Short mmCIF file of C-alpha atoms in Angstrom, two decimals:
data_model
loop_
_atom_site.label_atom_id
_atom_site.label_comp_id
_atom_site.label_asym_id
_atom_site.label_seq_id
_atom_site.Cartn_x
_atom_site.Cartn_y
_atom_site.Cartn_z
CA MET A 86 -11.69 -58.86 30.59
CA ASP A 87 -12.46 -56.25 27.95
CA ALA A 88 -14.18 -52.95 28.77
CA GLU A 89 -17.64 -53.95 27.53
CA ALA A 90 -17.57 -57.19 29.50
CA GLY A 91 -16.48 -55.29 32.59
CA PHE A 92 -19.29 -52.79 32.31
CA ARG A 93 -21.84 -55.56 31.71
CA ALA A 94 -20.57 -57.39 34.78
CA ILE A 95 -21.10 -54.28 36.89
CA LEU A 96 -24.59 -53.77 35.51
CA ALA A 97 -25.48 -57.40 36.19
CA VAL A 98 -24.77 -56.82 39.87
CA GLN A 99 -25.92 -53.18 40.04
CA PRO A 100 -28.54 -52.55 37.36
CA GLY A 101 -28.52 -48.90 36.31
CA GLN A 102 -25.08 -48.14 37.81
CA PRO A 103 -24.46 -44.68 36.19
CA ASP A 104 -20.72 -44.96 35.59
CA ALA A 105 -21.14 -48.35 33.88
CA LEU A 106 -23.94 -46.88 31.75
CA HIS A 107 -21.63 -43.99 30.84
CA GLY A 108 -18.91 -46.46 29.90
CA MET A 109 -21.33 -48.43 27.70
CA ALA A 110 -22.44 -45.16 26.09
CA CYS A 111 -18.82 -44.31 25.25
CA LEU A 112 -18.39 -47.75 23.64
CA ALA A 113 -21.64 -47.36 21.67
CA ARG A 114 -20.51 -43.96 20.42
CA ALA A 115 -17.12 -45.40 19.42
CA HIS A 116 -18.97 -47.99 17.30
CA GLY A 117 -21.18 -45.33 15.67
CA GLN A 118 -24.27 -46.33 17.67
CA ASN A 119 -25.12 -42.80 18.71
CA ALA A 120 -28.83 -43.37 19.37
CA THR A 121 -27.94 -46.16 21.79
CA ALA A 122 -25.31 -43.92 23.43
CA ILE A 123 -27.83 -41.10 23.94
CA ALA A 124 -30.36 -43.50 25.49
CA LEU A 125 -27.74 -44.92 27.89
CA LEU A 126 -26.60 -41.46 28.93
CA GLY A 127 -30.23 -40.43 29.53
CA ARG A 128 -30.61 -43.35 31.95
CA ALA A 129 -27.31 -42.55 33.67
CA LEU A 130 -28.19 -38.89 34.19
CA GLN A 131 -31.53 -39.82 35.81
CA LYS A 132 -29.77 -41.44 38.75
CA PRO A 133 -29.93 -39.27 41.86
CA ASP A 134 -26.59 -40.24 43.38
CA VAL A 135 -24.29 -38.94 40.59
CA SER A 136 -21.75 -36.34 41.71
CA PRO A 137 -21.45 -33.03 39.78
CA ASP A 138 -18.05 -33.92 38.31
CA ARG A 139 -19.37 -37.25 36.99
CA LYS A 140 -22.49 -35.58 35.64
CA ALA A 141 -20.33 -33.04 33.86
CA ARG A 142 -18.35 -35.78 32.11
CA MET A 143 -21.62 -37.46 31.08
CA HIS A 144 -22.91 -34.20 29.65
CA ILE A 145 -19.68 -33.78 27.69
CA THR A 146 -20.13 -37.23 26.16
CA LEU A 147 -23.79 -36.47 25.52
CA GLY A 148 -22.91 -33.15 23.86
CA PHE A 149 -20.38 -34.70 21.48
CA THR A 150 -22.83 -37.49 20.63
CA LEU A 151 -25.63 -35.03 19.88
CA LEU A 152 -23.23 -33.04 17.70
CA GLU A 153 -22.44 -36.16 15.70
CA GLN A 154 -26.17 -36.72 15.25
CA GLY A 155 -26.61 -33.18 13.94
CA HIS A 156 -28.51 -31.91 16.99
CA SER A 157 -26.32 -28.84 17.45
CA GLU A 158 -28.48 -26.76 19.75
CA ALA A 159 -29.25 -29.73 22.00
CA ALA A 160 -25.50 -30.45 22.12
CA ARG A 161 -24.77 -26.87 23.13
CA ALA A 162 -27.35 -27.08 25.91
CA ALA A 163 -25.84 -30.31 27.24
CA LEU A 164 -22.33 -28.87 27.16
CA GLN A 165 -23.48 -25.65 28.81
CA VAL A 166 -24.74 -27.80 31.68
CA ALA A 167 -21.30 -29.45 31.86
CA VAL A 168 -19.70 -26.02 32.19
CA LEU A 169 -22.17 -25.01 34.93
CA LEU A 170 -21.51 -28.24 36.83
CA GLN A 171 -17.72 -28.02 36.49
CA PRO A 172 -16.69 -24.45 35.64
CA PHE A 173 -13.03 -25.27 36.33
CA ASP A 174 -12.92 -28.24 33.95
CA PRO A 175 -11.14 -27.09 30.76
CA ASN A 176 -12.54 -30.07 28.84
CA ALA A 177 -16.07 -28.76 29.35
CA HIS A 178 -15.16 -25.37 27.87
CA VAL A 179 -13.33 -27.01 24.93
CA ALA A 180 -16.33 -29.21 24.18
CA LEU A 181 -18.73 -26.27 24.42
CA ALA A 182 -16.52 -24.35 21.96
CA GLU A 183 -16.94 -27.04 19.33
CA ALA A 184 -20.73 -26.91 19.59
CA LEU A 185 -20.65 -23.13 19.30
CA VAL A 186 -18.50 -23.40 16.16
CA VAL A 187 -21.08 -25.68 14.55
CA LEU A 188 -23.81 -23.19 15.45
CA GLY A 189 -21.82 -20.37 13.83
CA ARG A 190 -21.27 -18.60 17.14
CA ARG A 191 -17.57 -18.31 16.52
CA GLU A 192 -16.79 -15.40 18.80
CA ASP A 193 -18.45 -17.26 21.71
CA ALA A 194 -16.47 -20.35 20.71
CA ARG A 195 -13.22 -18.40 20.93
CA LYS A 196 -14.18 -17.08 24.35
CA ALA A 197 -14.85 -20.62 25.53
CA LEU A 198 -11.43 -21.73 24.32
CA GLN A 199 -9.79 -18.77 26.07
CA LYS A 200 -11.46 -19.85 29.31
CA ALA A 201 -10.15 -23.38 28.78
CA ALA A 202 -6.62 -22.08 28.15
CA ALA A 203 -6.70 -20.12 31.40
CA LEU A 204 -7.38 -23.37 33.29
CA LEU A 205 -4.60 -25.42 31.68
CA ALA A 206 -0.90 -25.70 32.46
CA ASP A 207 -0.15 -26.93 28.92
CA LYS A 208 -2.23 -24.66 26.74
CA SER A 209 -0.74 -25.70 23.40
CA ASN A 210 -3.62 -27.79 22.05
CA VAL A 211 -6.23 -25.21 23.00
CA ARG A 212 -4.11 -22.35 21.63
CA THR A 213 -3.73 -24.29 18.39
CA ARG A 214 -7.49 -24.68 18.05
CA LEU A 215 -8.01 -21.03 18.96
CA GLY A 216 -5.45 -20.00 16.33
CA GLU A 217 -7.28 -22.09 13.72
CA LEU A 218 -10.55 -20.28 14.49
CA PHE A 219 -8.90 -16.86 14.35
CA LEU A 220 -7.32 -17.77 11.01
CA ASP A 221 -10.59 -19.09 9.55
CA ASP A 222 -12.31 -15.88 10.61
CA GLY A 223 -9.69 -13.67 8.94
CA LEU A 224 -8.26 -12.44 12.25
CA VAL A 225 -4.74 -13.12 11.10
CA MET A 226 -2.73 -11.20 13.69
CA GLN A 227 -4.61 -12.92 16.54
CA ALA A 228 -3.95 -16.29 14.89
CA VAL A 229 -0.25 -15.49 14.56
CA GLY A 230 -0.16 -14.57 18.25
CA GLU A 231 -1.65 -17.89 19.33
CA PHE A 232 0.59 -19.97 17.07
CA ARG A 233 3.69 -18.04 18.20
CA GLN A 234 2.92 -18.95 21.79
CA VAL A 235 2.53 -22.61 20.83
CA VAL A 236 5.93 -22.51 19.10
CA ARG A 237 7.50 -20.89 22.18
CA ASP A 238 6.09 -23.70 24.30
CA ARG A 239 7.04 -26.41 21.78
CA PRO A 240 10.02 -25.11 19.80
CA GLY A 241 10.81 -28.49 18.28
CA ASP A 242 7.25 -29.22 17.14
CA GLY A 243 7.14 -29.17 13.32
CA ALA A 244 3.34 -29.08 13.23
CA ALA A 245 3.29 -25.98 15.45
CA LEU A 246 5.76 -24.27 13.14
CA ALA A 247 3.68 -25.27 10.13
CA ASN A 248 0.62 -23.60 11.68
CA LEU A 249 2.58 -20.45 12.39
CA GLY A 250 3.98 -20.39 8.85
CA ALA A 251 0.53 -20.70 7.32
CA ALA A 252 -0.75 -17.81 9.46
CA LEU A 253 2.25 -15.64 8.58
CA PHE A 254 1.57 -16.33 4.90
CA ALA A 255 -2.06 -15.27 5.36
CA GLY A 256 -0.75 -12.04 6.86
CA ASN A 257 1.61 -11.44 3.89
CA ALA A 258 4.70 -11.83 6.12
CA PHE A 259 6.34 -13.85 3.39
CA ASP A 260 9.98 -13.81 4.49
CA GLU A 261 9.30 -15.04 8.02
CA ALA A 262 6.67 -17.46 6.72
CA GLY A 263 9.23 -19.05 4.38
CA GLU A 264 11.80 -19.45 7.13
CA VAL A 265 9.27 -20.94 9.55
CA LEU A 266 7.85 -23.38 6.99
CA LEU A 267 11.33 -24.62 6.03
CA ARG A 268 12.05 -25.24 9.73
CA ALA A 269 8.74 -27.10 9.98
CA CYS A 270 9.77 -29.38 7.12
CA LYS A 271 13.15 -30.07 8.71
CA LEU A 272 11.41 -31.03 11.97
CA GLY A 273 9.28 -33.69 10.31
CA ALA A 274 6.24 -31.69 9.22
CA GLU A 275 6.91 -31.94 5.47
CA THR A 276 3.26 -32.65 4.83
CA ALA A 277 1.26 -31.80 1.75
CA GLU A 278 -0.36 -28.93 3.66
CA THR A 279 2.97 -27.48 4.76
CA LEU A 280 4.47 -27.78 1.29
CA ASN A 281 1.41 -26.11 -0.22
CA SER A 282 1.85 -23.14 2.13
CA LEU A 283 5.59 -23.03 1.38
CA GLY A 284 4.97 -23.14 -2.38
CA LEU A 285 2.58 -20.22 -2.17
CA VAL A 286 5.09 -18.24 -0.11
CA GLN A 287 7.77 -18.93 -2.72
CA MET A 288 5.38 -17.82 -5.44
CA ALA A 289 4.65 -14.58 -3.59
CA ARG A 290 8.40 -13.95 -3.21
CA GLY A 291 8.99 -14.46 -6.94
CA GLU A 292 10.78 -17.80 -6.53
CA LEU A 293 8.74 -19.36 -9.28
CA ALA A 294 10.92 -22.40 -10.10
CA ALA A 295 11.19 -23.31 -6.44
CA ALA A 296 7.44 -22.87 -6.01
CA CYS A 297 6.72 -25.20 -8.92
CA CYS A 298 9.00 -27.87 -7.42
CA THR A 299 7.52 -27.49 -3.91
CA LEU A 300 3.91 -27.64 -5.07
CA GLY A 301 4.74 -30.64 -7.27
CA ARG A 302 6.03 -32.46 -4.18
CA ALA A 303 2.91 -31.49 -2.26
CA LEU A 304 0.67 -32.95 -4.95
CA GLU A 305 2.70 -36.15 -5.02
CA LEU A 306 2.00 -36.56 -1.29
CA ARG A 307 -1.70 -35.87 -1.72
CA PRO A 308 -2.70 -36.46 -5.37
CA SER A 309 -6.40 -36.02 -4.72
CA ASP A 310 -6.10 -32.56 -3.13
CA ALA A 311 -7.73 -30.12 -5.56
CA ARG A 312 -6.49 -27.08 -3.62
CA ILE A 313 -2.90 -28.10 -4.15
CA ALA A 314 -3.59 -28.95 -7.78
CA ASN A 315 -5.05 -25.49 -8.33
CA SER A 316 -2.00 -23.92 -6.68
CA LEU A 317 0.31 -25.92 -8.92
CA GLY A 318 -1.71 -25.06 -12.00
CA THR A 319 -1.44 -21.37 -11.14
CA ILE A 320 2.36 -21.53 -10.95
CA LEU A 321 2.51 -23.49 -14.18
CA MET A 322 0.63 -20.63 -15.84
CA GLU A 323 3.10 -18.17 -14.33
CA ILE A 324 6.15 -19.92 -15.75
CA GLY A 325 4.63 -20.25 -19.20
CA ARG A 326 3.59 -23.92 -19.13
CA ARG A 327 0.04 -23.04 -20.11
CA GLU A 328 -0.84 -26.38 -21.74
CA ASP A 329 0.18 -28.26 -18.60
CA ALA A 330 -1.78 -25.79 -16.47
CA GLU A 331 -4.90 -26.12 -18.61
CA ALA A 332 -4.72 -29.94 -18.47
CA LEU A 333 -4.44 -29.82 -14.68
CA PHE A 334 -7.41 -27.48 -14.36
CA GLN A 335 -9.49 -29.69 -16.66
CA MET A 336 -8.63 -32.71 -14.53
CA ILE A 337 -9.84 -30.91 -11.41
CA MET A 338 -13.05 -29.85 -13.13
CA ALA A 339 -13.74 -33.43 -14.24
CA ARG A 340 -13.01 -34.93 -10.83
CA GLU A 341 -14.31 -32.36 -8.34
CA SER A 342 -17.40 -30.36 -7.59
CA GLY A 343 -17.92 -27.27 -5.50
CA GLU A 344 -15.48 -24.47 -4.78
CA GLU A 345 -12.27 -26.08 -6.06
CA ALA A 346 -13.91 -27.08 -9.32
CA GLU A 347 -15.10 -23.49 -9.75
CA ARG A 348 -11.61 -22.23 -8.90
CA ALA A 349 -10.14 -24.53 -11.55
CA ARG A 350 -12.75 -23.31 -14.06
CA PHE A 351 -11.84 -19.69 -13.31
CA ASN A 352 -8.11 -20.43 -13.53
CA ARG A 353 -8.64 -22.20 -16.85
CA SER A 354 -10.61 -19.17 -18.11
CA THR A 355 -7.56 -16.95 -17.59
CA VAL A 356 -5.51 -19.35 -19.70
CA LEU A 357 -8.16 -19.21 -22.45
CA LEU A 358 -8.59 -15.46 -22.33
CA GLY A 359 -4.87 -14.89 -22.40
CA GLN A 360 -4.71 -16.91 -25.61
CA GLY A 361 -7.73 -15.18 -27.17
CA ARG A 362 -10.05 -18.19 -26.92
CA PHE A 363 -12.94 -15.96 -25.95
CA ALA A 364 -16.01 -18.13 -26.62
CA GLU A 365 -14.94 -20.57 -23.91
CA GLY A 366 -12.99 -18.06 -21.87
CA TRP A 367 -15.79 -15.59 -21.10
CA ARG A 368 -18.15 -18.43 -20.24
CA ASP A 369 -15.73 -19.93 -17.70
CA PHE A 370 -14.75 -16.48 -16.44
CA GLU A 371 -18.22 -16.28 -14.87
CA SER A 372 -17.13 -18.88 -12.30
CA ARG A 373 -15.41 -16.06 -10.43
CA ARG A 374 -18.86 -14.91 -9.24
CA SER A 375 -19.40 -17.99 -7.09
CA LEU A 376 -15.84 -17.70 -5.76
CA LEU A 377 -16.52 -14.08 -4.77
CA GLY A 378 -19.82 -15.07 -3.16
CA ALA A 379 -21.72 -12.85 -5.57
CA VAL A 380 -25.29 -13.65 -4.53
CA SER A 381 -28.11 -11.28 -5.37
CA ASP A 382 -31.88 -11.30 -5.00
CA SER A 383 -32.16 -9.29 -8.23
CA PRO A 384 -32.46 -11.10 -11.58
CA GLN A 385 -29.32 -11.16 -13.72
CA TRP A 386 -29.49 -9.47 -17.10
CA ASP A 387 -29.31 -11.98 -19.93
CA GLY A 388 -28.26 -9.50 -22.66
CA SER A 389 -31.78 -9.05 -24.05
CA ALA A 390 -32.84 -5.70 -25.52
CA GLY A 391 -35.49 -3.45 -24.05
CA GLU A 392 -36.18 -0.06 -22.53
CA VAL A 393 -36.36 -1.01 -18.86
CA PRO A 394 -32.98 -0.07 -17.30
CA VAL A 395 -30.32 -2.48 -16.14
CA ALA A 396 -27.93 -1.80 -13.24
CA VAL A 397 -24.22 -2.36 -13.95
CA LEU A 398 -22.27 -3.25 -10.81
CA GLY A 399 -18.55 -3.21 -10.06
CA GLU A 400 -16.29 -5.86 -8.59
CA GLN A 401 -12.60 -6.34 -7.89
CA GLY A 402 -10.22 -3.42 -8.55
CA LEU A 403 -10.43 -0.07 -10.32
CA GLY A 404 -8.09 -1.33 -13.00
CA ASP A 405 -10.58 -4.06 -13.87
CA GLU A 406 -13.36 -1.47 -14.07
CA VAL A 407 -11.40 0.75 -16.44
CA GLN A 408 -10.44 -2.24 -18.61
CA PHE A 409 -14.08 -3.36 -18.94
CA LEU A 410 -15.64 0.12 -19.40
CA ARG A 411 -15.38 -0.38 -23.16
CA PHE A 412 -18.22 -2.93 -23.06
CA LEU A 413 -20.70 -0.31 -21.84
CA ILE A 414 -20.91 1.01 -25.41
CA GLN A 415 -22.54 -2.16 -26.73
CA ALA A 416 -24.57 -2.77 -23.59
CA ALA A 417 -26.10 0.71 -23.78
CA ARG A 418 -27.36 -0.01 -27.28
CA LEU A 419 -29.47 -2.77 -25.81
CA ARG A 420 -30.64 -1.21 -22.53
CA PRO A 421 -30.56 2.08 -20.61
CA LEU A 422 -27.96 1.63 -17.87
CA ARG A 423 -27.63 2.69 -14.25
CA LEU A 424 -23.93 2.59 -13.36
CA ARG A 425 -23.23 1.49 -9.79
CA PHE A 426 -19.49 1.08 -9.59
CA ARG A 427 -16.59 3.22 -8.36
CA ALA A 428 -15.26 4.31 -11.75
CA ALA A 429 -18.72 5.15 -13.13
CA ALA A 430 -17.86 8.85 -13.50
CA LEU A 431 -15.39 7.91 -16.26
CA ALA A 432 -18.35 6.99 -18.46
CA ARG A 433 -18.75 10.71 -19.09
CA LEU A 434 -15.36 10.61 -20.83
CA MET A 435 -16.45 7.99 -23.39
CA PRO A 436 -17.18 9.69 -26.75
CA GLU A 437 -18.78 6.61 -28.33
CA LEU A 438 -21.10 5.93 -25.39
CA ASP A 439 -24.63 7.24 -25.91
CA GLN A 440 -24.87 9.42 -22.82
CA GLU A 441 -28.66 9.58 -23.05
CA ARG A 442 -28.71 5.85 -22.30
CA ILE A 443 -26.84 6.41 -18.99
CA LEU A 444 -29.41 7.10 -16.28
CA PRO A 445 -28.91 8.22 -12.66
CA ALA A 446 -27.41 5.42 -10.56
CA GLU A 447 -30.42 5.15 -8.25
CA GLY A 448 -33.80 4.12 -9.55
CA PRO A 449 -35.77 1.03 -10.61
CA VAL A 450 -34.13 -1.62 -12.79
CA ALA A 451 -35.28 -4.82 -14.47
CA ALA A 452 -32.07 -6.66 -13.70
CA GLU A 453 -28.42 -6.21 -12.82
CA ILE A 454 -25.11 -7.34 -14.23
CA SER A 455 -21.49 -7.12 -13.18
CA LEU A 456 -19.31 -4.95 -15.40
CA LEU A 457 -16.95 -7.92 -15.76
CA SER A 458 -19.82 -10.16 -16.91
CA LEU A 459 -20.74 -7.97 -19.88
CA PRO A 460 -18.53 -9.88 -22.40
CA ALA A 461 -20.26 -13.14 -21.46
CA VAL A 462 -23.86 -11.89 -21.66
CA LEU A 463 -23.13 -9.95 -24.83
CA GLY A 464 -21.79 -13.14 -26.43
CA LEU A 465 -18.47 -11.58 -27.44
CA GLU A 466 -16.03 -13.91 -29.17
CA ALA A 467 -13.79 -11.54 -31.13
CA PRO A 468 -10.71 -9.83 -29.68
CA PRO A 469 -11.44 -6.45 -28.12
CA SER A 470 -10.77 -3.33 -30.14
CA THR A 471 -7.51 -1.64 -29.21
CA ASP A 472 -8.91 1.83 -30.06
CA PRO A 473 -9.03 4.31 -27.16
CA TYR A 474 -12.44 4.67 -25.53
CA LEU A 475 -11.76 7.45 -23.05
CA ALA A 476 -10.96 11.04 -24.05
CA VAL A 477 -9.95 14.13 -22.09
CA GLU A 478 -9.43 17.72 -23.20
CA GLU A 479 -5.96 17.98 -21.74
CA THR A 480 -3.06 18.97 -24.01
CA LEU A 481 -0.32 16.40 -24.39
CA GLU A 482 3.04 17.63 -23.10
CA ALA A 483 5.96 16.22 -25.08
CA VAL A 484 8.45 15.34 -22.36
CA ARG A 485 6.00 14.66 -19.52
CA ILE A 486 6.35 11.02 -18.40
CA GLY A 487 3.89 9.57 -15.90
CA LEU A 488 5.24 6.99 -13.44
CA CYS A 489 3.44 4.40 -11.32
CA TRP A 490 5.70 1.90 -9.59
CA SER A 491 3.45 0.24 -7.00
CA GLY A 492 -0.03 -1.17 -6.64
CA ASN A 493 -2.35 -1.98 -3.73
CA PRO A 494 -0.14 -3.52 -1.01
CA SER A 495 -3.04 -5.71 0.18
CA TYR A 496 -2.81 -7.76 -3.03
CA ARG A 497 -1.10 -11.00 -2.09
CA PHE A 498 1.39 -10.92 -4.93
CA ASP A 499 2.00 -7.18 -4.82
CA ARG A 500 5.58 -7.77 -3.72
CA ARG A 501 6.33 -9.21 -7.15
CA ARG A 502 4.26 -6.62 -8.96
CA SER A 503 5.52 -3.44 -7.30
CA VAL A 504 8.95 -1.93 -7.96
CA PRO A 505 11.15 -0.96 -4.94
CA SER A 506 11.41 2.82 -5.07
CA ARG A 507 15.22 2.70 -4.92
CA CYS A 508 15.22 1.04 -8.34
CA LEU A 509 13.72 4.22 -9.81
CA GLU A 510 17.03 6.05 -9.41
CA ALA A 511 18.03 4.74 -12.83
CA LEU A 512 15.41 7.01 -14.39
CA ARG A 513 16.69 10.06 -12.58
CA GLN A 514 19.77 10.03 -14.76
CA VAL A 515 17.77 10.53 -17.99
CA SER A 516 17.97 14.19 -18.93
CA GLY A 517 15.37 16.41 -20.60
CA ILE A 518 12.34 14.61 -19.14
CA ARG A 519 9.73 15.62 -16.54
CA PHE A 520 8.67 12.70 -14.40
CA VAL A 521 5.27 12.87 -12.73
CA ALA A 522 4.14 10.54 -9.93
CA LEU A 523 0.80 9.00 -10.96
CA GLN A 524 0.19 7.36 -7.60
CA PRO A 525 -0.78 8.80 -4.23
CA GLY A 526 1.54 8.83 -1.28
CA ASP A 527 5.25 9.39 -1.00
CA ALA A 528 7.35 9.88 -4.15
CA PRO A 529 11.02 10.66 -4.76
CA GLU A 530 11.73 14.37 -4.52
CA TRP A 531 12.82 14.58 -8.16
CA MET A 532 9.29 13.72 -9.38
CA GLU A 533 6.42 16.15 -9.77
CA ARG A 534 3.35 15.46 -7.63
CA VAL A 535 -0.23 16.07 -8.75
CA SER A 536 -3.70 15.81 -7.22
CA LEU A 537 -5.21 12.36 -7.72
CA GLU A 538 -8.33 12.41 -5.58
CA THR A 539 -10.65 10.91 -8.21
CA SER A 540 -10.48 8.63 -11.23
CA GLU A 541 -11.21 11.69 -13.39
CA ASP A 542 -8.20 13.46 -11.88
CA LEU A 543 -6.05 10.51 -12.87
CA ALA A 544 -7.51 10.50 -16.39
CA ARG A 545 -6.67 14.19 -16.85
CA GLU A 546 -3.11 13.75 -15.58
CA VAL A 547 -2.55 10.70 -17.81
CA GLY A 548 -3.98 12.67 -20.71
CA ARG A 549 -1.19 15.25 -20.35
CA CYS A 550 1.54 12.56 -20.54
CA ALA A 551 3.49 11.74 -23.69
CA LEU A 552 4.25 8.34 -22.16
CA VAL A 553 3.14 6.37 -19.12
CA ILE A 554 5.44 3.89 -17.38
CA SER A 555 3.48 1.73 -14.95
CA VAL A 556 3.24 -1.60 -13.21
CA ASP A 557 0.11 -3.69 -13.77
CA THR A 558 -2.45 -1.58 -11.97
CA LEU A 559 -5.13 1.08 -12.58
CA VAL A 560 -2.70 3.55 -14.13
CA ALA A 561 -1.68 1.08 -16.86
CA HIS A 562 -5.31 0.53 -17.89
CA MET A 563 -6.04 4.23 -17.77
CA ALA A 564 -3.16 4.93 -20.16
CA GLY A 565 -4.40 2.25 -22.54
CA ALA A 566 -8.02 3.43 -22.38
CA LEU A 567 -6.89 6.98 -23.24
CA GLY A 568 -4.61 5.81 -26.06
CA ARG A 569 -1.43 7.04 -24.40
CA PRO A 570 1.74 5.02 -25.07
CA LEU A 571 2.28 2.58 -22.20
CA TRP A 572 5.49 0.98 -21.08
CA LEU A 573 4.32 -1.81 -18.80
CA LEU A 574 6.63 -2.94 -16.01
CA ASN A 575 5.25 -6.47 -15.90
CA ARG A 576 6.26 -9.00 -13.27
CA GLU A 577 7.64 -12.36 -14.30
CA GLY A 578 4.72 -14.51 -15.40
CA GLY A 579 2.25 -11.65 -15.40
CA ASP A 580 -1.51 -11.46 -15.63
CA TRP A 581 -3.68 -12.90 -18.40
CA ARG A 582 -4.57 -9.37 -19.58
CA TRP A 583 -1.05 -8.86 -20.94
CA LYS A 584 -0.51 -12.22 -22.65
CA ASP A 585 -1.18 -12.99 -26.34
CA VAL A 586 -4.07 -10.55 -26.89
CA ASN A 587 -3.61 -6.80 -27.18
CA TRP A 588 -6.21 -4.89 -25.19
CA TYR A 589 -4.63 -1.51 -25.96
CA ARG A 590 -3.02 0.08 -28.97
CA ASP A 591 0.50 1.09 -27.95
CA VAL A 592 1.97 -1.13 -25.22
CA ARG A 593 5.59 -2.16 -24.73
CA GLN A 594 6.41 -4.61 -21.97
CA PHE A 595 9.53 -4.75 -19.80
CA ARG A 596 9.95 -7.87 -17.66
CA PRO A 597 12.56 -8.95 -15.11
CA PRO A 598 14.89 -11.79 -16.19
CA ALA A 599 13.50 -15.22 -15.34
CA GLY A 600 14.61 -16.41 -11.93
CA ALA A 601 16.03 -13.07 -10.80
CA GLY A 602 15.34 -11.85 -7.28
CA ILE A 603 12.73 -9.13 -6.98
CA ALA A 604 15.05 -6.19 -6.34
CA GLU A 605 17.71 -7.45 -8.74
CA GLY A 606 15.16 -8.13 -11.47
CA TRP A 607 13.56 -4.71 -11.20
CA SER A 608 16.95 -3.01 -11.19
CA VAL A 609 17.66 -4.65 -14.56
CA VAL A 610 14.24 -3.57 -15.86
CA LEU A 611 14.65 0.06 -14.82
CA GLU A 612 18.12 0.23 -16.37
CA ASP A 613 16.57 -1.05 -19.62
CA VAL A 614 13.78 1.51 -19.38
CA ALA A 615 16.28 4.32 -18.78
CA ALA A 616 18.28 3.26 -21.81
CA ALA A 617 15.11 3.10 -23.96
CA LEU A 618 14.07 6.58 -22.78
CA SER A 619 17.47 7.97 -23.72
CA LEU A 620 17.05 6.64 -27.27
CA ARG A 621 13.42 7.71 -27.69
CA GLU A 622 12.76 10.66 -30.00
CA TRP A 623 10.41 13.19 -28.48
#
């Protein structure tokens, strides 16, 4: 006799028997008949002779059914009753956590899961869910802690290792993440998701060929996954296969909608801008705004002329702001501007900018615009001028060389961008030169240190340098904006800003050999730089 027939037989003898009604409700829910399930549960719960533990189970079923119907608050209420009836039932706490997640009460959801874990001998499933919530909420270290415990309890579980590897990647612990993800694959968890995480780890570690292979395998396993396709397209850009990357991004844009389509559009824009295809590139570059969650109640400036001021806002890093400062000159011809970004003080160092058109930051405006959106609203299609647009009164000192060897460590791919300080020893051997550290923090004792509290301080120090040697960060853009010769220590692949279009007048690039390890590659680069310095006429 099947389950439904059994329940019906019970109800034929005992009409309204609550456990049989609950059983029928479970079957109705399994068949997608949620309204019927809710009605049956309502009848069952009205019976006076139902014990608290049975009522709790009914409320759990009712809560899940209401969630599936979209009645989130009613579901939470039903599940809260289940917890009150059976406070030592971990299933009640787990179910309540899911309703709280749907309601956006994520901290309460995590607390409910922690209560469930305290009641269970085998906590692995609850810890896994708790780790997922921590990771989604950006609490990476807490997520790593939960997933580590699951791995300790289940050392041979490939899925548990895959979760830990993904969390370690999110926390920029790339070496351990790579090891853990490889173990996950060996233990049977070579899924598209695991391979995507592994490919991104390899990319962060500078293993570009391996990353391309890994992400290609991931996409083969899940051809419709736009996230993986975007990851693969990014690595194709890095290794110079820009046509393949652009085709992949276009495929995503044609097939998808929402965040991944916008991500593909943004990625494609960097291919276009790197090649100097500005008409399309600046238009698609605007997709970054939705990815950054740039929502504002203020109207966006459309590039129209007038005398009512416009606010110019910042986004992303200081290097981006310095690179895009040049576009203030044209914008100010159309509107008075209120500058509301971190590097705004540098506008005072722009000789071609009409300073009377720069108003105090606070005050009424007609609209606002991101500094990085100025090329799009101004309709710019020509390559940018490479002429300097910042000027300082400092006197250039012939043998003063500014050095910047590292960027913001929070940047996911900073490990590839920044130069290990031990590699700088090659420069120490070059005689007759004064090296100045153009970054805050510790520096080798053979370099001069200077005060760099503000962007203006940095501009003045760069202005005194005969040459700046820098990785791809603020210092490189400052050197270019001031017209100082720049030797760019550019990672393999590199950013779109340093591709086919020259943004600055006097830039020479030094790159690690393709496929070299990070330390080995930078050692080669710094030896080349030292040799070039020895040959340079001052």
